[in-house]
Amino acid sequence: MRKRLIIPVLGIFFIFIISSFAFSAPAVVDKIVATVNGNAITTYEMKNLAPFYPSERGSALLDKIIDDYVIMDYAKKNLMIDVTDSDIDSYIEHLAKANNISVDDMYAKIKEEGINIDYYRKGIKLMLYRRKAMSKMFAPSVRISDDEIKRYYAEHKNELSAQPIFVMSIIVLKDKKLALKVRKAIASGEKFDALKKKYSLDKEASKSIPLSAFNNAIQSQLENMKIGDISPVIEANNTFYIVKLLDKKGAANSFESAKSRIKELLFIKKMKDHLSSWLRVIKNSMDIETYE
């Protein structure tokens, strides 16, 4: 049976790596704050897992971690699901690629922010158990009707406006001094394409990327650019970018263009609703303790 006690709010702040990391925390005395079927959760673990629950603090954060421990325990014992080190490595490689950094650079960044690598991997492990369990238990029964999609579109039409697509040629560099040198050369009249061919780590002619894919700092740079403009040096995750805007495509907001996105949103929502209902029932059968 679960004993519910008050958990003190931890003085911590996190932003997950995809939004660019930030970390600030006072020293935390490690102690057990909860157990799930005998598996202990400590204050140190809460601190290091917090990036995976960015909007949660204190007891709400602990509740989310407990939920994922419950899911992991059930998935192992009843669903025969396993998350391997290889699964975790593959996810980290995907995340590093999405942030245009190497896996080694990503690990270095995590360490710089004071996050324990073992717990970072554990956070990914818990998340993957949750995804696999939801997929196995609920995905086969989730159905999204055309009427549901139409109703959602009518109620959220303004919110569904897609971000404009930016068609860009990008010079990608790892050295800041070189990036500044290249940008100065462009300002002096040297050809962007020639400098890209000579120096850029990415030789692809152009990329079409929605504005929403960038962090706020880069968005603010791109929003004010006109076709043909070349950005100043933009730094993100220890990489330096010089962007030439080739085209800016408007965002379509028709039902057909939004249909697949709405279906995905509704599918995810139903999966989460199923999970919440399931957790309320299954937790009563588990030995869960929380401590002040």
PDB file of C-alpha atoms in Angstrom:
ATOM      1  CA  MET A   1       0.000   0.000   0.000  1.00  0.00           C
ATOM      2  CA  ARG A   2       1.179   3.500  -0.720  1.00  0.00           C
ATOM      3  CA  LYS A   3       1.866   5.895   2.172  1.00  0.00           C
ATOM      4  CA  ARG A   4       1.604   9.477   0.919  1.00  0.00           C
ATOM      5  CA  LEU A   5       3.791  11.989   2.738  1.00  0.00           C
ATOM      6  CA  ILE A   6       4.938  15.500   1.891  1.00  0.00           C
ATOM      7  CA  ILE A   7       8.142  15.802  -0.091  1.00  0.00           C
ATOM      8  CA  PRO A   8      10.133  19.071   0.226  1.00  0.00           C
ATOM      9  CA  VAL A   9      10.654  21.031  -2.997  1.00  0.00           C
ATOM     10  CA  LEU A  10      14.203  20.697  -4.289  1.00  0.00           C
ATOM     11  CA  GLY A  11      16.020  23.886  -5.258  1.00  0.00           C
ATOM     12  CA  ILE A  12      16.835  22.889  -8.829  1.00  0.00           C
ATOM     13  CA  PHE A  13      16.285  24.177 -12.359  1.00  0.00           C
ATOM     14  CA  PHE A  14      16.691  22.295 -15.619  1.00  0.00           C
ATOM     15  CA  ILE A  15      16.141  22.801 -19.331  1.00  0.00           C
ATOM     16  CA  PHE A  16      16.541  19.616 -21.384  1.00  0.00           C
ATOM     17  CA  ILE A  17      19.368  19.405 -23.932  1.00  0.00           C
ATOM     18  CA  ILE A  18      17.167  19.754 -27.037  1.00  0.00           C
ATOM     19  CA  SER A  19      16.263  23.272 -25.846  1.00  0.00           C
ATOM     20  CA  SER A  20      19.901  23.874 -24.893  1.00  0.00           C
ATOM     21  CA  PHE A  21      21.035  22.830 -21.424  1.00  0.00           C
ATOM     22  CA  ALA A  22      21.030  25.017 -18.338  1.00  0.00           C
ATOM     23  CA  PHE A  23      21.684  23.777 -14.815  1.00  0.00           C
ATOM     24  CA  SER A  24      21.776  25.392 -11.427  1.00  0.00           C
ATOM     25  CA  ALA A  25      21.456  23.584  -8.132  1.00  0.00           C
ATOM     26  CA  PRO A  26      22.615  23.846  -4.556  1.00  0.00           C
ATOM     27  CA  ALA A  27      24.209  20.786  -2.997  1.00  0.00           C
ATOM     28  CA  VAL A  28      21.579  18.181  -2.125  1.00  0.00           C
ATOM     29  CA  VAL A  29      22.033  15.773   0.796  1.00  0.00           C
ATOM     30  CA  ASP A  30      21.239  12.352  -0.641  1.00  0.00           C
ATOM     31  CA  LYS A  31      18.479  10.383   1.033  1.00  0.00           C
ATOM     32  CA  ILE A  32      15.779   7.924   0.071  1.00  0.00           C
ATOM     33  CA  VAL A  33      12.537   9.738  -0.770  1.00  0.00           C
ATOM     34  CA  ALA A  34      10.529   6.787  -2.137  1.00  0.00           C
ATOM     35  CA  THR A  35      10.596   3.081  -2.913  1.00  0.00           C
ATOM     36  CA  VAL A  36       8.729   1.125  -5.590  1.00  0.00           C
ATOM     37  CA  ASN A  37       8.599  -2.607  -4.885  1.00  0.00           C
ATOM     38  CA  GLY A  38      11.765  -2.190  -2.844  1.00  0.00           C
ATOM     39  CA  ASN A  39      13.633  -0.118  -5.446  1.00  0.00           C
ATOM     40  CA  ALA A  40      14.828   3.125  -3.871  1.00  0.00           C
ATOM     41  CA  ILE A  41      14.551   6.624  -5.344  1.00  0.00           C
ATOM     42  CA  THR A  42      16.873   9.226  -3.803  1.00  0.00           C
ATOM     43  CA  THR A  43      17.155  13.009  -3.824  1.00  0.00           C
ATOM     44  CA  TYR A  44      20.316  12.685  -5.924  1.00  0.00           C
ATOM     45  CA  GLU A  45      18.447  10.601  -8.461  1.00  0.00           C
ATOM     46  CA  MET A  46      15.589  13.123  -8.554  1.00  0.00           C
ATOM     47  CA  LYS A  47      18.086  15.923  -9.231  1.00  0.00           C
ATOM     48  CA  ASN A  48      19.662  14.034 -12.112  1.00  0.00           C
ATOM     49  CA  LEU A  49      16.395  12.769 -13.628  1.00  0.00           C
ATOM     50  CA  ALA A  50      14.690  16.174 -13.497  1.00  0.00           C
ATOM     51  CA  PRO A  51      15.616  17.096 -17.124  1.00  0.00           C
ATOM     52  CA  PHE A  52      13.279  14.351 -18.299  1.00  0.00           C
ATOM     53  CA  TYR A  53      10.317  15.995 -16.513  1.00  0.00           C
ATOM     54  CA  PRO A  54      10.991  19.687 -17.304  1.00  0.00           C
ATOM     55  CA  SER A  55       7.711  21.127 -16.019  1.00  0.00           C
ATOM     56  CA  GLU A  56       7.672  19.229 -12.716  1.00  0.00           C
ATOM     57  CA  ARG A  57       9.087  20.139  -9.313  1.00  0.00           C
ATOM     58  CA  GLY A  58       9.065  18.666  -5.805  1.00  0.00           C
ATOM     59  CA  SER A  59       6.338  16.116  -5.095  1.00  0.00           C
ATOM     60  CA  ALA A  60       5.010  16.348  -8.678  1.00  0.00           C
ATOM     61  CA  LEU A  61       8.469  15.428  -9.973  1.00  0.00           C
ATOM     62  CA  LEU A  62       8.670  12.504  -7.552  1.00  0.00           C
ATOM     63  CA  ASP A  63       5.217  11.304  -8.649  1.00  0.00           C
ATOM     64  CA  LYS A  64       6.350  11.236 -12.299  1.00  0.00           C
ATOM     65  CA  ILE A  65       9.508   9.294 -11.438  1.00  0.00           C
ATOM     66  CA  ILE A  66       7.472   6.836  -9.343  1.00  0.00           C
ATOM     67  CA  ASP A  67       5.098   6.354 -12.282  1.00  0.00           C
ATOM     68  CA  ASP A  68       8.013   5.475 -14.546  1.00  0.00           C
ATOM     69  CA  TYR A  69       9.418   3.042 -11.971  1.00  0.00           C
ATOM     70  CA  VAL A  70       5.991   1.372 -11.849  1.00  0.00           C
ATOM     71  CA  ILE A  71       5.877   1.151 -15.647  1.00  0.00           C
ATOM     72  CA  MET A  72       9.404  -0.274 -15.816  1.00  0.00           C
ATOM     73  CA  ASP A  73       8.676  -2.870 -13.135  1.00  0.00           C
ATOM     74  CA  TYR A  74       5.459  -3.978 -14.842  1.00  0.00           C
ATOM     75  CA  ALA A  75       6.996  -3.962 -18.326  1.00  0.00           C
ATOM     76  CA  LYS A  76       9.830  -6.238 -17.237  1.00  0.00           C
ATOM     77  CA  LYS A  77       7.716  -8.716 -15.286  1.00  0.00           C
ATOM     78  CA  ASN A  78       4.467  -8.802 -17.259  1.00  0.00           C
ATOM     79  CA  LEU A  79       5.132  -7.560 -20.788  1.00  0.00           C
ATOM     80  CA  MET A  80       8.545  -9.185 -21.259  1.00  0.00           C
ATOM     81  CA  ILE A  81       9.913  -5.810 -22.404  1.00  0.00           C
ATOM     82  CA  ASP A  82      13.594  -5.068 -22.064  1.00  0.00           C
ATOM     83  CA  VAL A  83      15.517  -1.851 -22.713  1.00  0.00           C
ATOM     84  CA  THR A  84      19.135  -2.632 -23.475  1.00  0.00           C
ATOM     85  CA  ASP A  85      22.291  -0.536 -23.378  1.00  0.00           C
ATOM     86  CA  SER A  86      22.190  -0.682 -27.171  1.00  0.00           C
ATOM     87  CA  ASP A  87      18.710   0.885 -27.144  1.00  0.00           C
ATOM     88  CA  ILE A  88      19.989   3.700 -24.937  1.00  0.00           C
ATOM     89  CA  ASP A  89      23.094   4.215 -27.088  1.00  0.00           C
ATOM     90  CA  SER A  90      20.943   4.440 -30.231  1.00  0.00           C
ATOM     91  CA  TYR A  91      18.680   7.052 -28.650  1.00  0.00           C
ATOM     92  CA  ILE A  92      21.647   9.137 -27.501  1.00  0.00           C
ATOM     93  CA  GLU A  93      23.172   8.966 -30.988  1.00  0.00           C
ATOM     94  CA  HIS A  94      19.860  10.164 -32.450  1.00  0.00           C
ATOM     95  CA  LEU A  95      19.678  13.003 -29.912  1.00  0.00           C
ATOM     96  CA  ALA A  96      23.259  14.092 -30.578  1.00  0.00           C
ATOM     97  CA  LYS A  97      22.624  14.120 -34.329  1.00  0.00           C
ATOM     98  CA  ALA A  98      19.491  16.233 -33.838  1.00  0.00           C
ATOM     99  CA  ASN A  99      21.632  18.760 -31.956  1.00  0.00           C
ATOM    100  CA  ASN A 100      24.434  18.728 -34.564  1.00  0.00           C
ATOM    101  CA  ILE A 101      27.034  17.490 -32.096  1.00  0.00           C
ATOM    102  CA  SER A 102      28.977  14.273 -31.619  1.00  0.00           C
ATOM    103  CA  VAL A 103      28.055  11.787 -28.898  1.00  0.00           C
ATOM    104  CA  ASP A 104      31.336  12.580 -27.098  1.00  0.00           C
ATOM    105  CA  ASP A 105      30.557  16.313 -27.206  1.00  0.00           C
ATOM    106  CA  MET A 106      27.074  15.641 -25.898  1.00  0.00           C
ATOM    107  CA  TYR A 107      28.396  13.604 -22.966  1.00  0.00           C
ATOM    108  CA  ALA A 108      30.936  16.346 -22.242  1.00  0.00           C
ATOM    109  CA  LYS A 109      28.163  18.942 -22.228  1.00  0.00           C
ATOM    110  CA  ILE A 110      26.054  16.856 -19.846  1.00  0.00           C
ATOM    111  CA  LYS A 111      29.011  16.518 -17.468  1.00  0.00           C
ATOM    112  CA  GLU A 112      29.676  20.269 -17.659  1.00  0.00           C
ATOM    113  CA  GLU A 113      26.128  20.892 -16.469  1.00  0.00           C
ATOM    114  CA  GLY A 114      26.711  18.720 -13.393  1.00  0.00           C
ATOM    115  CA  ILE A 115      24.500  15.834 -14.454  1.00  0.00           C
ATOM    116  CA  ASN A 116      25.590  12.294 -13.673  1.00  0.00           C
ATOM    117  CA  ILE A 117      25.960  10.328 -16.924  1.00  0.00           C
ATOM    118  CA  ASP A 118      24.716   7.081 -15.369  1.00  0.00           C
ATOM    119  CA  TYR A 119      21.510   8.776 -14.255  1.00  0.00           C
ATOM    120  CA  TYR A 120      21.174  10.524 -17.600  1.00  0.00           C
ATOM    121  CA  ARG A 121      21.214   7.101 -19.225  1.00  0.00           C
ATOM    122  CA  LYS A 122      18.753   5.875 -16.623  1.00  0.00           C
ATOM    123  CA  GLY A 123      16.375   8.711 -17.483  1.00  0.00           C
ATOM    124  CA  ILE A 124      16.463   7.604 -21.109  1.00  0.00           C
ATOM    125  CA  LYS A 125      15.939   4.008 -19.993  1.00  0.00           C
ATOM    126  CA  LEU A 126      12.801   4.923 -18.026  1.00  0.00           C
ATOM    127  CA  MET A 127      11.472   6.938 -20.961  1.00  0.00           C
ATOM    128  CA  LEU A 128      12.034   4.053 -23.398  1.00  0.00           C
ATOM    129  CA  TYR A 129      10.301   1.605 -21.068  1.00  0.00           C
ATOM    130  CA  ARG A 130       7.329   3.997 -20.954  1.00  0.00           C
ATOM    131  CA  ARG A 131       7.192   4.287 -24.750  1.00  0.00           C
ATOM    132  CA  LYS A 132       7.527   0.551 -25.338  1.00  0.00           C
ATOM    133  CA  ALA A 133       4.920  -0.299 -22.695  1.00  0.00           C
ATOM    134  CA  MET A 134       2.396   2.207 -24.078  1.00  0.00           C
ATOM    135  CA  SER A 135       2.952   0.931 -27.587  1.00  0.00           C
ATOM    136  CA  LYS A 136       2.476  -2.699 -26.581  1.00  0.00           C
ATOM    137  CA  MET A 137      -0.504  -2.197 -24.269  1.00  0.00           C
ATOM    138  CA  PHE A 138      -2.511   0.577 -25.911  1.00  0.00           C
ATOM    139  CA  ALA A 139      -1.476   1.293 -29.511  1.00  0.00           C
ATOM    140  CA  PRO A 140      -3.360  -1.675 -31.056  1.00  0.00           C
ATOM    141  CA  SER A 141      -6.669  -0.478 -29.603  1.00  0.00           C
ATOM    142  CA  VAL A 142      -6.348   3.270 -30.261  1.00  0.00           C
ATOM    143  CA  ARG A 143      -8.527   4.461 -33.135  1.00  0.00           C
ATOM    144  CA  ILE A 144      -8.860   8.007 -34.450  1.00  0.00           C
ATOM    145  CA  SER A 145     -11.989   8.741 -36.493  1.00  0.00           C
ATOM    146  CA  ASP A 146     -12.321  11.338 -39.254  1.00  0.00           C
ATOM    147  CA  ASP A 147     -14.970  13.099 -37.143  1.00  0.00           C
ATOM    148  CA  GLU A 148     -12.507  13.468 -34.266  1.00  0.00           C
ATOM    149  CA  ILE A 149      -9.911  14.922 -36.615  1.00  0.00           C
ATOM    150  CA  LYS A 150     -12.413  17.387 -38.115  1.00  0.00           C
ATOM    151  CA  ARG A 151     -13.637  18.453 -34.685  1.00  0.00           C
ATOM    152  CA  TYR A 152     -10.094  19.020 -33.436  1.00  0.00           C
ATOM    153  CA  TYR A 153      -9.275  21.027 -36.557  1.00  0.00           C
ATOM    154  CA  ALA A 154     -12.353  23.247 -36.063  1.00  0.00           C
ATOM    155  CA  GLU A 155     -11.460  23.878 -32.412  1.00  0.00           C
ATOM    156  CA  HIS A 156      -7.718  24.463 -32.899  1.00  0.00           C
ATOM    157  CA  LYS A 157      -7.448  25.888 -36.399  1.00  0.00           C
ATOM    158  CA  ASN A 158      -5.418  28.922 -35.370  1.00  0.00           C
ATOM    159  CA  GLU A 159      -3.024  26.847 -33.257  1.00  0.00           C
ATOM    160  CA  LEU A 160      -2.342  24.508 -36.161  1.00  0.00           C
ATOM    161  CA  SER A 161      -0.754  27.160 -38.329  1.00  0.00           C
ATOM    162  CA  ALA A 162       2.519  25.603 -39.358  1.00  0.00           C
ATOM    163  CA  GLN A 163       5.727  27.552 -38.983  1.00  0.00           C
ATOM    164  CA  PRO A 164       7.194  28.907 -42.243  1.00  0.00           C
ATOM    165  CA  ILE A 165       9.780  26.755 -43.969  1.00  0.00           C
ATOM    166  CA  PHE A 166      13.212  28.339 -44.407  1.00  0.00           C
ATOM    167  CA  VAL A 167      15.300  27.212 -47.379  1.00  0.00           C
ATOM    168  CA  MET A 168      18.901  27.879 -46.439  1.00  0.00           C
ATOM    169  CA  SER A 169      22.482  27.307 -47.432  1.00  0.00           C
ATOM    170  CA  ILE A 170      24.548  26.852 -44.291  1.00  0.00           C
ATOM    171  CA  ILE A 171      28.256  27.068 -43.542  1.00  0.00           C
ATOM    172  CA  VAL A 172      28.975  24.825 -40.557  1.00  0.00           C
ATOM    173  CA  LEU A 173      32.201  25.245 -38.580  1.00  0.00           C
ATOM    174  CA  LYS A 174      33.610  24.026 -35.280  1.00  0.00           C
ATOM    175  CA  ASP A 175      36.133  26.844 -34.783  1.00  0.00           C
ATOM    176  CA  LYS A 176      34.841  30.252 -33.698  1.00  0.00           C
ATOM    177  CA  LYS A 177      37.851  32.205 -34.980  1.00  0.00           C
ATOM    178  CA  LEU A 178      37.510  30.567 -38.372  1.00  0.00           C
ATOM    179  CA  ALA A 179      33.760  31.278 -38.395  1.00  0.00           C
ATOM    180  CA  LEU A 180      34.389  34.973 -37.708  1.00  0.00           C
ATOM    181  CA  LYS A 181      37.108  35.021 -40.385  1.00  0.00           C
ATOM    182  CA  VAL A 182      34.732  33.480 -42.953  1.00  0.00           C
ATOM    183  CA  ARG A 183      31.938  35.912 -42.053  1.00  0.00           C
ATOM    184  CA  LYS A 184      34.353  38.845 -42.427  1.00  0.00           C
ATOM    185  CA  ALA A 185      35.394  37.508 -45.836  1.00  0.00           C
ATOM    186  CA  ILE A 186      31.734  37.397 -46.913  1.00  0.00           C
ATOM    187  CA  ALA A 187      31.269  40.985 -45.749  1.00  0.00           C
ATOM    188  CA  SER A 188      34.323  41.935 -47.825  1.00  0.00           C
ATOM    189  CA  GLY A 189      32.709  40.557 -50.967  1.00  0.00           C
ATOM    190  CA  GLU A 190      33.940  36.970 -51.190  1.00  0.00           C
ATOM    191  CA  LYS A 191      31.368  34.505 -52.526  1.00  0.00           C
ATOM    192  CA  PHE A 192      29.340  32.577 -49.934  1.00  0.00           C
ATOM    193  CA  ASP A 193      29.287  29.375 -52.023  1.00  0.00           C
ATOM    194  CA  ALA A 194      33.043  29.419 -52.596  1.00  0.00           C
ATOM    195  CA  LEU A 195      33.744  29.850 -48.885  1.00  0.00           C
ATOM    196  CA  LYS A 196      31.242  27.122 -48.066  1.00  0.00           C
ATOM    197  CA  LYS A 197      32.936  24.722 -50.462  1.00  0.00           C
ATOM    198  CA  LYS A 198      36.328  25.519 -48.939  1.00  0.00           C
ATOM    199  CA  TYR A 199      35.527  25.545 -45.211  1.00  0.00           C
ATOM    200  CA  SER A 200      32.114  24.122 -44.314  1.00  0.00           C
ATOM    201  CA  LEU A 201      31.790  20.750 -42.590  1.00  0.00           C
ATOM    202  CA  ASP A 202      28.408  20.376 -44.315  1.00  0.00           C
ATOM    203  CA  LYS A 203      28.571  20.609 -48.117  1.00  0.00           C
ATOM    204  CA  GLU A 204      24.842  20.071 -48.774  1.00  0.00           C
ATOM    205  CA  ALA A 205      23.572  22.684 -51.242  1.00  0.00           C
ATOM    206  CA  SER A 206      20.512  23.674 -49.236  1.00  0.00           C
ATOM    207  CA  LYS A 207      18.240  22.613 -46.398  1.00  0.00           C
ATOM    208  CA  SER A 208      14.509  23.199 -45.929  1.00  0.00           C
ATOM    209  CA  ILE A 209      13.797  23.520 -42.210  1.00  0.00           C
ATOM    210  CA  PRO A 210      10.669  24.769 -40.349  1.00  0.00           C
ATOM    211  CA  LEU A 211      11.252  27.697 -38.021  1.00  0.00           C
ATOM    212  CA  SER A 212       9.951  25.667 -35.065  1.00  0.00           C
ATOM    213  CA  ALA A 213      12.934  23.301 -35.368  1.00  0.00           C
ATOM    214  CA  PHE A 214      15.313  25.986 -34.070  1.00  0.00           C
ATOM    215  CA  ASN A 215      15.828  27.236 -30.535  1.00  0.00           C
ATOM    216  CA  ASN A 216      14.577  30.721 -29.619  1.00  0.00           C
ATOM    217  CA  ALA A 217      17.930  32.438 -30.206  1.00  0.00           C
ATOM    218  CA  ILE A 218      18.222  31.136 -33.764  1.00  0.00           C
ATOM    219  CA  GLN A 219      14.534  31.788 -34.480  1.00  0.00           C
ATOM    220  CA  SER A 220      14.975  35.440 -33.578  1.00  0.00           C
ATOM    221  CA  GLN A 221      17.855  35.692 -36.073  1.00  0.00           C
ATOM    222  CA  LEU A 222      15.982  33.977 -38.904  1.00  0.00           C
ATOM    223  CA  GLU A 223      12.647  35.756 -38.473  1.00  0.00           C
ATOM    224  CA  ASN A 224      14.132  39.116 -39.459  1.00  0.00           C
ATOM    225  CA  MET A 225      16.075  37.854 -42.480  1.00  0.00           C
ATOM    226  CA  LYS A 226      15.037  38.553 -46.062  1.00  0.00           C
ATOM    227  CA  ILE A 227      15.732  36.320 -49.039  1.00  0.00           C
ATOM    228  CA  GLY A 228      19.402  36.707 -49.954  1.00  0.00           C
ATOM    229  CA  ASP A 229      20.420  37.875 -46.474  1.00  0.00           C
ATOM    230  CA  ILE A 230      23.367  36.259 -44.716  1.00  0.00           C
ATOM    231  CA  SER A 231      23.289  35.885 -40.951  1.00  0.00           C
ATOM    232  CA  PRO A 232      26.034  36.796 -38.513  1.00  0.00           C
ATOM    233  CA  VAL A 233      27.835  33.860 -36.913  1.00  0.00           C
ATOM    234  CA  ILE A 234      25.289  31.858 -34.911  1.00  0.00           C
ATOM    235  CA  GLU A 235      26.602  29.654 -32.093  1.00  0.00           C
ATOM    236  CA  ALA A 236      24.703  26.582 -30.870  1.00  0.00           C
ATOM    237  CA  ASN A 237      26.070  23.589 -28.961  1.00  0.00           C
ATOM    238  CA  ASN A 238      29.719  24.490 -29.629  1.00  0.00           C
ATOM    239  CA  THR A 239      29.119  24.669 -33.377  1.00  0.00           C
ATOM    240  CA  PHE A 240      29.127  27.852 -35.483  1.00  0.00           C
ATOM    241  CA  TYR A 241      26.731  28.535 -38.355  1.00  0.00           C
ATOM    242  CA  ILE A 242      26.537  31.161 -41.084  1.00  0.00           C
ATOM    243  CA  VAL A 243      23.166  31.025 -42.825  1.00  0.00           C
ATOM    244  CA  LYS A 244      22.196  32.355 -46.231  1.00  0.00           C
ATOM    245  CA  LEU A 245      18.428  32.537 -46.701  1.00  0.00           C
ATOM    246  CA  LEU A 246      17.495  31.261 -50.163  1.00  0.00           C
ATOM    247  CA  ASP A 247      13.716  31.170 -49.821  1.00  0.00           C
ATOM    248  CA  LYS A 248      10.938  31.417 -47.257  1.00  0.00           C
ATOM    249  CA  LYS A 249       7.871  29.290 -47.906  1.00  0.00           C
ATOM    250  CA  GLY A 250       4.533  30.227 -46.386  1.00  0.00           C
ATOM    251  CA  ALA A 251       2.727  27.867 -44.060  1.00  0.00           C
ATOM    252  CA  ALA A 252      -0.369  26.097 -45.308  1.00  0.00           C
ATOM    253  CA  ASN A 253      -3.275  25.819 -42.882  1.00  0.00           C
ATOM    254  CA  SER A 254      -5.744  23.693 -44.836  1.00  0.00           C
ATOM    255  CA  PHE A 255      -7.486  20.717 -43.286  1.00  0.00           C
ATOM    256  CA  GLU A 256      -5.654  18.302 -45.581  1.00  0.00           C
ATOM    257  CA  SER A 257      -2.248  19.746 -44.704  1.00  0.00           C
ATOM    258  CA  ALA A 258      -3.011  19.493 -40.970  1.00  0.00           C
ATOM    259  CA  LYS A 259      -4.792  16.134 -41.011  1.00  0.00           C
ATOM    260  CA  SER A 260      -1.810  13.851 -40.391  1.00  0.00           C
ATOM    261  CA  ARG A 261      -0.491  16.109 -37.642  1.00  0.00           C
ATOM    262  CA  ILE A 262      -3.878  16.164 -35.897  1.00  0.00           C
ATOM    263  CA  LYS A 263      -4.126  12.385 -36.093  1.00  0.00           C
ATOM    264  CA  GLU A 264      -0.716  12.067 -34.464  1.00  0.00           C
ATOM    265  CA  LEU A 265      -1.637  14.544 -31.703  1.00  0.00           C
ATOM    266  CA  LEU A 266      -4.881  12.713 -30.946  1.00  0.00           C
ATOM    267  CA  PHE A 267      -3.140   9.350 -30.999  1.00  0.00           C
ATOM    268  CA  ILE A 268      -0.537  10.514 -28.464  1.00  0.00           C
ATOM    269  CA  LYS A 269      -3.223  12.059 -26.259  1.00  0.00           C
ATOM    270  CA  LYS A 270      -5.276   8.853 -26.211  1.00  0.00           C
ATOM    271  CA  MET A 271      -2.189   6.800 -25.419  1.00  0.00           C
ATOM    272  CA  LYS A 272      -1.393   9.090 -22.475  1.00  0.00           C
ATOM    273  CA  ASP A 273      -5.012   8.973 -21.268  1.00  0.00           C
ATOM    274  CA  HIS A 274      -4.922   5.167 -21.346  1.00  0.00           C
ATOM    275  CA  LEU A 275      -1.631   5.206 -19.449  1.00  0.00           C
ATOM    276  CA  SER A 276      -2.970   7.554 -16.738  1.00  0.00           C
ATOM    277  CA  SER A 277      -6.046   5.361 -16.182  1.00  0.00           C
ATOM    278  CA  TRP A 278      -3.913   2.222 -16.141  1.00  0.00           C
ATOM    279  CA  LEU A 279      -1.459   3.711 -13.623  1.00  0.00           C
ATOM    280  CA  ARG A 280      -4.259   4.604 -11.201  1.00  0.00           C
ATOM    281  CA  VAL A 281      -5.262   0.936 -11.095  1.00  0.00           C
ATOM    282  CA  ILE A 282      -1.901  -0.809 -11.233  1.00  0.00           C
ATOM    283  CA  LYS A 283      -0.271   1.322  -8.530  1.00  0.00           C
ATOM    284  CA  ASN A 284      -2.722  -0.063  -5.978  1.00  0.00           C
ATOM    285  CA  SER A 285      -1.159  -3.490  -6.466  1.00  0.00           C
ATOM    286  CA  MET A 286       2.407  -2.289  -5.942  1.00  0.00           C
ATOM    287  CA  ASP A 287       4.371  -1.595  -2.786  1.00  0.00           C
ATOM    288  CA  ILE A 288       5.013   2.152  -3.034  1.00  0.00           C
ATOM    289  CA  GLU A 289       6.336   4.211  -0.132  1.00  0.00           C
ATOM    290  CA  THR A 290       7.212   7.902  -0.022  1.00  0.00           C
ATOM    291  CA  TYR A 291       9.147   9.628   2.752  1.00  0.00           C
ATOM    292  CA  GLU A 292       9.548  13.198   3.959  1.00  0.00           C
TER     293      GLU A 292
END
